[in-house]
Amino acid sequence: MECFEKNMSTLVHEVKRLAVLDSERCVGCQLCMFACSRRFGEGGLAKSAILVRSVGGIEKGLTVIVCRACENPPCARVCPTDALGQRKHGGVIFDSSKCIGCGNCVRACDIGAVFWDDETNKPIICVHCGYCSRFCHYKVIGVEKIK
Amino acid sequence: MNPREPLKRVLYIDLSKKSFWIDEREDLFERWLGGVGVAVQLFKEEASKNVDPLSPENPVIFSVGPLTSLYPLASKTIAIFKSPLTGNLGESHAGGRSAIALRLAGYGATVIKGASQLPVYLVIKEEEVEFRDASALWGVSNAITVGRILRETAPGQGVRTIMRIGKAGEKLVSYAAVMTETYRHFGRLGLGAVLGSKKVKGIIIYGKHTIPVEDKKKYREVYDRLYKLSVESDAMKRYHDIGTAMNILPLNYIGALPTRNLNSSRFEGAEEISGENIAEKKLARRIACAHCPVACIHIASIREPYPDEPYFYKTTFISYDHELIYSLGSMLGVKKIDNVLRLIDIVEAFGLDAISAGVSLAWATEAYKRGIVTINETLVELDWGNVENYIEAIKYIVEQPNHFYTTLAKGTREASKHYGGQEFALNFGGNEMPGYHTGYGAIIGYSIGSRHSHLDCAGYRVDQTIKEPPSPEEYVEMLIKEEEWRQVLTSLVICLFARTIYTVENVVDALKPLGYDCTEDELKKLGEEIYLEKQKLKIELGFNPRELKIPSRVFETSTPHGLLRRDYVEKALQHYAELIEYKINTSD
Ligand code: SF4
Ligand code: SF4
Ligand code: SF4
Ligand code: SF4
């Protein structure tokens, strides 16, 4: 677990971001969602910062919803306690000890990429570690360097 | 079992009283693992042996297992009920999002009993069940439309399942199915009719709990290994590329593709309706059940012009599989892809089991052609390949305008009992034949399997790998052994397509980080015990292993192993009966 987290933070420092490369190739397996929760070594989906759902029925295709690392993140701007700090080159860094669970950030993200953890009553936002993309067999999502 | 593990929670729903409660049943989940193992016990607790399948007293059990939502390809839900088709134990499996949703809503199983007066749909959440009025949905003729409406009103996009029945379920057709996520089914043995009799139009389950794991590091290690095995496996390639429809051509080549009510085992239209040809001409997309990287679900699209306006098209998306192409294609002599897809589409819209529907029509066609029944009964002329009339006949099976269709809606066993033609009514234990006429393994497997399905023990696969059949006794023992191991897989609950990945060693490894310390031998023994529990239950429900009937047609049409001999099959069935009696007598 510890070694894994170190791993994750080195990845984060290289300023990469998770990108949706081609949602047309998505099969809706949701392995990315399970992977994101598994970062913490648990099963289930409560901790997932990524969501794959159909656009009005599976036959119409699927959409992948995940933080796109805004350069000027609206979610951080509305946080009353600075629990969301701006991440270098886009996205946010979440400090859960400062968060009061007001939910402003959820409403501020236009694409709905701030998820809610009902178990802790706090938001879940992608940290762009790229772990999920290792389990996407169809190369729908991948890690991109930010220039 | 991990004390924080929610698997032990069983949700009881009483439709008559519109009430629900949750019981903690470690006792069952510790003894019987989950899935089939637990559901069979819950069924035994709830059902009396003479229960009428369409009465409020028939319970419906849905269950998942310890691996559900924790490992790839653990993607199926088990349903156990008394089947209106066979009058005996009903068991059906489906994927989609059903298993994950039930597990992450925090349950290992749900027991649904009683019946509602008015149509309802259920919304099952983490701590609550809502009974919502479904009067407006009852009678909507297309099950796909029902799904569309429920999607709009239900919570939890992306983390829920939407199960529903079609008109066939409302009309209590004995082989009505339950659909989930539009393209997956509890297809076989009539669960749709059981829910229809309870006035349950749909069930929505929503949840995204955490499932605790004891050894987190080990869990991720085993996960990574099983994931790698899954995406690099043969199964992955086979099922993803062409899907199960890849079977059509090879089966036809070896002479094992049931055609025109098994008057032949080769179909001259096989090339056209093959998985390869559909993939090339019609495949629109491939999708997966939740937590399965294989994505075997193949969806074709067909475009039909509206007659009243130029350049105005209706595009329909239709999922297809081997069994559907067989039962609504070769079995009915339908040679054009678009026509097979249209039949699949209408069967789907009404919510019928495609195998039983196709085989019932095949029996009816032969009965009509032989003059056993006339146009007075069938109302339309039935002839191989006549798709327009088959579409009419499917509507009649659902609407049941006369005695003939009321009987046909009960399956080929019932219909042939009334009208004759039992020798070509292709059912085993009352369940219609799957699409493999490969040899002794298939026929014995359909007969002795607990569900009378090819998936019970996969005799059809063994037939295709062996040169010469072993002795009837050996063959039976081989098939029982396979069925016993499958009880473990379906208690975990693993998709059977992943059976080569989840070997006994890998299952032991997968369970360990979750806090289950069991040996390979213990698992195998558990499989034997669950198998025996099911056989006992079947006998209690009226099944007699000594009275298995085989339609003589299977001995008249050749297989890759030549014409099958009745005496071989009879010896096998007798050995099966003796073994079961012995196992039961020595078990307690
Ligand atoms: S969570 Fe939404 S608003 Fe915040 S950085 Fe990501 S995409 Fe932008
Ligand atoms: S929920 Fe927490 S992170 Fe989000 S805006 Fe409120 S305090 Fe900030
Ligand atoms: S990049 Fe990391 S945090 Fe973001 S969705 Fe993937 S696994 Fe979750
Ligand atoms: S893992 Fe890839 S293919 Fe599967 S749902 Fe996620 S993005 Fe889609």
JSON list of N, CA and C in Angstrom, two decimals, chain B residues 44-72:
[
{"chain": "B", "resi": 44, "resn": "LYS", "atom": "N", "xyz": [-35.22, -23.77, -0.61]},
{"chain": "B", "resi": 44, "resn": "LYS", "atom": "CA", "xyz": [-35.75, -24.87, 0.21]},
{"chain": "B", "resi": 44, "resn": "LYS", "atom": "C", "xyz": [-36.47, -24.35, 1.46]},
{"chain": "B", "resi": 45, "resn": "GLU", "atom": "N", "xyz": [-35.93, -23.27, 2.03]},
{"chain": "B", "resi": 45, "resn": "GLU", "atom": "CA", "xyz": [-36.57, -22.70, 3.22]},
{"chain": "B", "resi": 45, "resn": "GLU", "atom": "C", "xyz": [-37.95, -22.11, 2.89]},
{"chain": "B", "resi": 46, "resn": "GLU", "atom": "N", "xyz": [-38.06, -21.57, 1.69]},
{"chain": "B", "resi": 46, "resn": "GLU", "atom": "CA", "xyz": [-39.26, -20.79, 1.36]},
{"chain": "B", "resi": 46, "resn": "GLU", "atom": "C", "xyz": [-40.36, -21.58, 0.67]},
{"chain": "B", "resi": 47, "resn": "ALA", "atom": "N", "xyz": [-39.98, -22.57, -0.15]},
{"chain": "B", "resi": 47, "resn": "ALA", "atom": "CA", "xyz": [-40.98, -23.19, -1.03]},
{"chain": "B", "resi": 47, "resn": "ALA", "atom": "C", "xyz": [-41.43, -24.54, -0.49]},
{"chain": "B", "resi": 48, "resn": "SER", "atom": "N", "xyz": [-42.72, -24.80, -0.62]},
{"chain": "B", "resi": 48, "resn": "SER", "atom": "CA", "xyz": [-43.18, -26.15, -0.32]},
{"chain": "B", "resi": 48, "resn": "SER", "atom": "C", "xyz": [-43.08, -26.96, -1.60]},
{"chain": "B", "resi": 49, "resn": "LYS", "atom": "N", "xyz": [-43.05, -28.30, -1.47]},
{"chain": "B", "resi": 49, "resn": "LYS", "atom": "CA", "xyz": [-42.68, -29.05, -2.66]},
{"chain": "B", "resi": 49, "resn": "LYS", "atom": "C", "xyz": [-43.76, -29.07, -3.74]},
{"chain": "B", "resi": 50, "resn": "ASN", "atom": "N", "xyz": [-45.01, -28.87, -3.37]},
{"chain": "B", "resi": 50, "resn": "ASN", "atom": "CA", "xyz": [-46.04, -28.87, -4.41]},
{"chain": "B", "resi": 50, "resn": "ASN", "atom": "C", "xyz": [-46.40, -27.49, -4.91]},
{"chain": "B", "resi": 51, "resn": "VAL", "atom": "N", "xyz": [-45.57, -26.51, -4.60]},
{"chain": "B", "resi": 51, "resn": "VAL", "atom": "CA", "xyz": [-45.93, -25.13, -4.93]},
{"chain": "B", "resi": 51, "resn": "VAL", "atom": "C", "xyz": [-46.18, -24.96, -6.44]},
{"chain": "B", "resi": 52, "resn": "ASP", "atom": "N", "xyz": [-47.25, -24.26, -6.76]},
{"chain": "B", "resi": 52, "resn": "ASP", "atom": "CA", "xyz": [-47.55, -23.96, -8.16]},
{"chain": "B", "resi": 52, "resn": "ASP", "atom": "C", "xyz": [-46.60, -22.84, -8.61]},
{"chain": "B", "resi": 53, "resn": "PRO", "atom": "N", "xyz": [-45.87, -23.07, -9.72]},
{"chain": "B", "resi": 53, "resn": "PRO", "atom": "CA", "xyz": [-44.86, -22.08, -10.14]},
{"chain": "B", "resi": 53, "resn": "PRO", "atom": "C", "xyz": [-45.43, -20.68, -10.34]},
{"chain": "B", "resi": 54, "resn": "LEU", "atom": "N", "xyz": [-46.72, -20.57, -10.68]},
{"chain": "B", "resi": 54, "resn": "LEU", "atom": "CA", "xyz": [-47.28, -19.25, -10.94]},
{"chain": "B", "resi": 54, "resn": "LEU", "atom": "C", "xyz": [-48.13, -18.73, -9.78]},
{"chain": "B", "resi": 55, "resn": "SER", "atom": "N", "xyz": [-47.94, -19.32, -8.63]},
{"chain": "B", "resi": 55, "resn": "SER", "atom": "CA", "xyz": [-48.69, -18.84, -7.46]},
{"chain": "B", "resi": 55, "resn": "SER", "atom": "C", "xyz": [-47.80, -17.91, -6.63]},
{"chain": "B", "resi": 56, "resn": "PRO", "atom": "N", "xyz": [-48.43, -17.10, -5.76]},
{"chain": "B", "resi": 56, "resn": "PRO", "atom": "CA", "xyz": [-47.65, -16.19, -4.91]},
{"chain": "B", "resi": 56, "resn": "PRO", "atom": "C", "xyz": [-46.63, -16.93, -4.05]},
{"chain": "B", "resi": 57, "resn": "GLU", "atom": "N", "xyz": [-46.89, -18.20, -3.77]},
{"chain": "B", "resi": 57, "resn": "GLU", "atom": "CA", "xyz": [-46.02, -18.95, -2.86]},
{"chain": "B", "resi": 57, "resn": "GLU", "atom": "C", "xyz": [-44.69, -19.36, -3.51]},
{"chain": "B", "resi": 58, "resn": "ASN", "atom": "N", "xyz": [-44.60, -19.24, -4.83]},
{"chain": "B", "resi": 58, "resn": "ASN", "atom": "CA", "xyz": [-43.32, -19.60, -5.47]},
{"chain": "B", "resi": 58, "resn": "ASN", "atom": "C", "xyz": [-42.32, -18.47, -5.24]},
{"chain": "B", "resi": 59, "resn": "PRO", "atom": "N", "xyz": [-41.24, -18.73, -4.50]},
{"chain": "B", "resi": 59, "resn": "PRO", "atom": "CA", "xyz": [-40.28, -17.65, -4.25]},
{"chain": "B", "resi": 59, "resn": "PRO", "atom": "C", "xyz": [-39.31, -17.49, -5.41]},
{"chain": "B", "resi": 60, "resn": "VAL", "atom": "N", "xyz": [-38.84, -16.28, -5.61]},
{"chain": "B", "resi": 60, "resn": "VAL", "atom": "CA", "xyz": [-37.77, -16.03, -6.58]},
{"chain": "B", "resi": 60, "resn": "VAL", "atom": "C", "xyz": [-36.56, -15.57, -5.78]},
{"chain": "B", "resi": 61, "resn": "ILE", "atom": "N", "xyz": [-35.44, -16.27, -5.98]},
{"chain": "B", "resi": 61, "resn": "ILE", "atom": "CA", "xyz": [-34.22, -15.91, -5.25]},
{"chain": "B", "resi": 61, "resn": "ILE", "atom": "C", "xyz": [-33.19, -15.39, -6.25]},
{"chain": "B", "resi": 62, "resn": "PHE", "atom": "N", "xyz": [-32.63, -14.24, -5.99]},
{"chain": "B", "resi": 62, "resn": "PHE", "atom": "CA", "xyz": [-31.47, -13.78, -6.76]},
{"chain": "B", "resi": 62, "resn": "PHE", "atom": "C", "xyz": [-30.27, -13.80, -5.82]},
{"chain": "B", "resi": 63, "resn": "SER", "atom": "N", "xyz": [-29.14, -14.28, -6.30]},
{"chain": "B", "resi": 63, "resn": "SER", "atom": "CA", "xyz": [-27.98, -14.30, -5.41]},
{"chain": "B", "resi": 63, "resn": "SER", "atom": "C", "xyz": [-26.69, -14.05, -6.16]},
{"chain": "B", "resi": 64, "resn": "VAL", "atom": "N", "xyz": [-25.70, -13.56, -5.41]},
{"chain": "B", "resi": 64, "resn": "VAL", "atom": "CA", "xyz": [-24.35, -13.36, -5.94]},
{"chain": "B", "resi": 64, "resn": "VAL", "atom": "C", "xyz": [-23.39, -14.03, -4.96]},
{"chain": "B", "resi": 65, "resn": "GLY", "atom": "N", "xyz": [-22.08, -13.88, -5.21]},
{"chain": "B", "resi": 65, "resn": "GLY", "atom": "CA", "xyz": [-21.15, -14.62, -4.36]},
{"chain": "B", "resi": 65, "resn": "GLY", "atom": "C", "xyz": [-19.97, -13.79, -3.91]},
{"chain": "B", "resi": 66, "resn": "PRO", "atom": "N", "xyz": [-19.04, -14.43, -3.20]},
{"chain": "B", "resi": 66, "resn": "PRO", "atom": "CA", "xyz": [-17.91, -13.70, -2.62]},
{"chain": "B", "resi": 66, "resn": "PRO", "atom": "C", "xyz": [-17.02, -13.01, -3.65]},
{"chain": "B", "resi": 67, "resn": "LEU", "atom": "N", "xyz": [-16.92, -13.55, -4.85]},
{"chain": "B", "resi": 67, "resn": "LEU", "atom": "CA", "xyz": [-16.03, -12.92, -5.83]},
{"chain": "B", "resi": 67, "resn": "LEU", "atom": "C", "xyz": [-16.71, -11.80, -6.61]},
{"chain": "B", "resi": 68, "resn": "THR", "atom": "N", "xyz": [-18.03, -11.73, -6.52]},
{"chain": "B", "resi": 68, "resn": "THR", "atom": "CA", "xyz": [-18.78, -10.73, -7.28]},
{"chain": "B", "resi": 68, "resn": "THR", "atom": "C", "xyz": [-18.26, -9.33, -6.98]},
{"chain": "B", "resi": 69, "resn": "SER", "atom": "N", "xyz": [-17.95, -8.60, -8.02]},
{"chain": "B", "resi": 69, "resn": "SER", "atom": "CA", "xyz": [-17.49, -7.22, -7.98]},
{"chain": "B", "resi": 69, "resn": "SER", "atom": "C", "xyz": [-16.05, -7.09, -7.47]},
{"chain": "B", "resi": 70, "resn": "LEU", "atom": "N", "xyz": [-15.42, -8.20, -7.08]},
{"chain": "B", "resi": 70, "resn": "LEU", "atom": "CA", "xyz": [-14.03, -8.11, -6.63]},
{"chain": "B", "resi": 70, "resn": "LEU", "atom": "C", "xyz": [-13.05, -8.56, -7.70]},
{"chain": "B", "resi": 71, "resn": "TYR", "atom": "N", "xyz": [-13.47, -9.43, -8.59]},
{"chain": "B", "resi": 71, "resn": "TYR", "atom": "CA", "xyz": [-12.55, -9.95, -9.60]},
{"chain": "B", "resi": 71, "resn": "TYR", "atom": "C", "xyz": [-13.18, -9.88, -10.99]},
{"chain": "B", "resi": 72, "resn": "PRO", "atom": "N", "xyz": [-12.33, -9.78, -12.02]},
{"chain": "B", "resi": 72, "resn": "PRO", "atom": "CA", "xyz": [-12.87, -9.73, -13.37]},
{"chain": "B", "resi": 72, "resn": "PRO", "atom": "C", "xyz": [-13.62, -11.02, -13.73]}
]
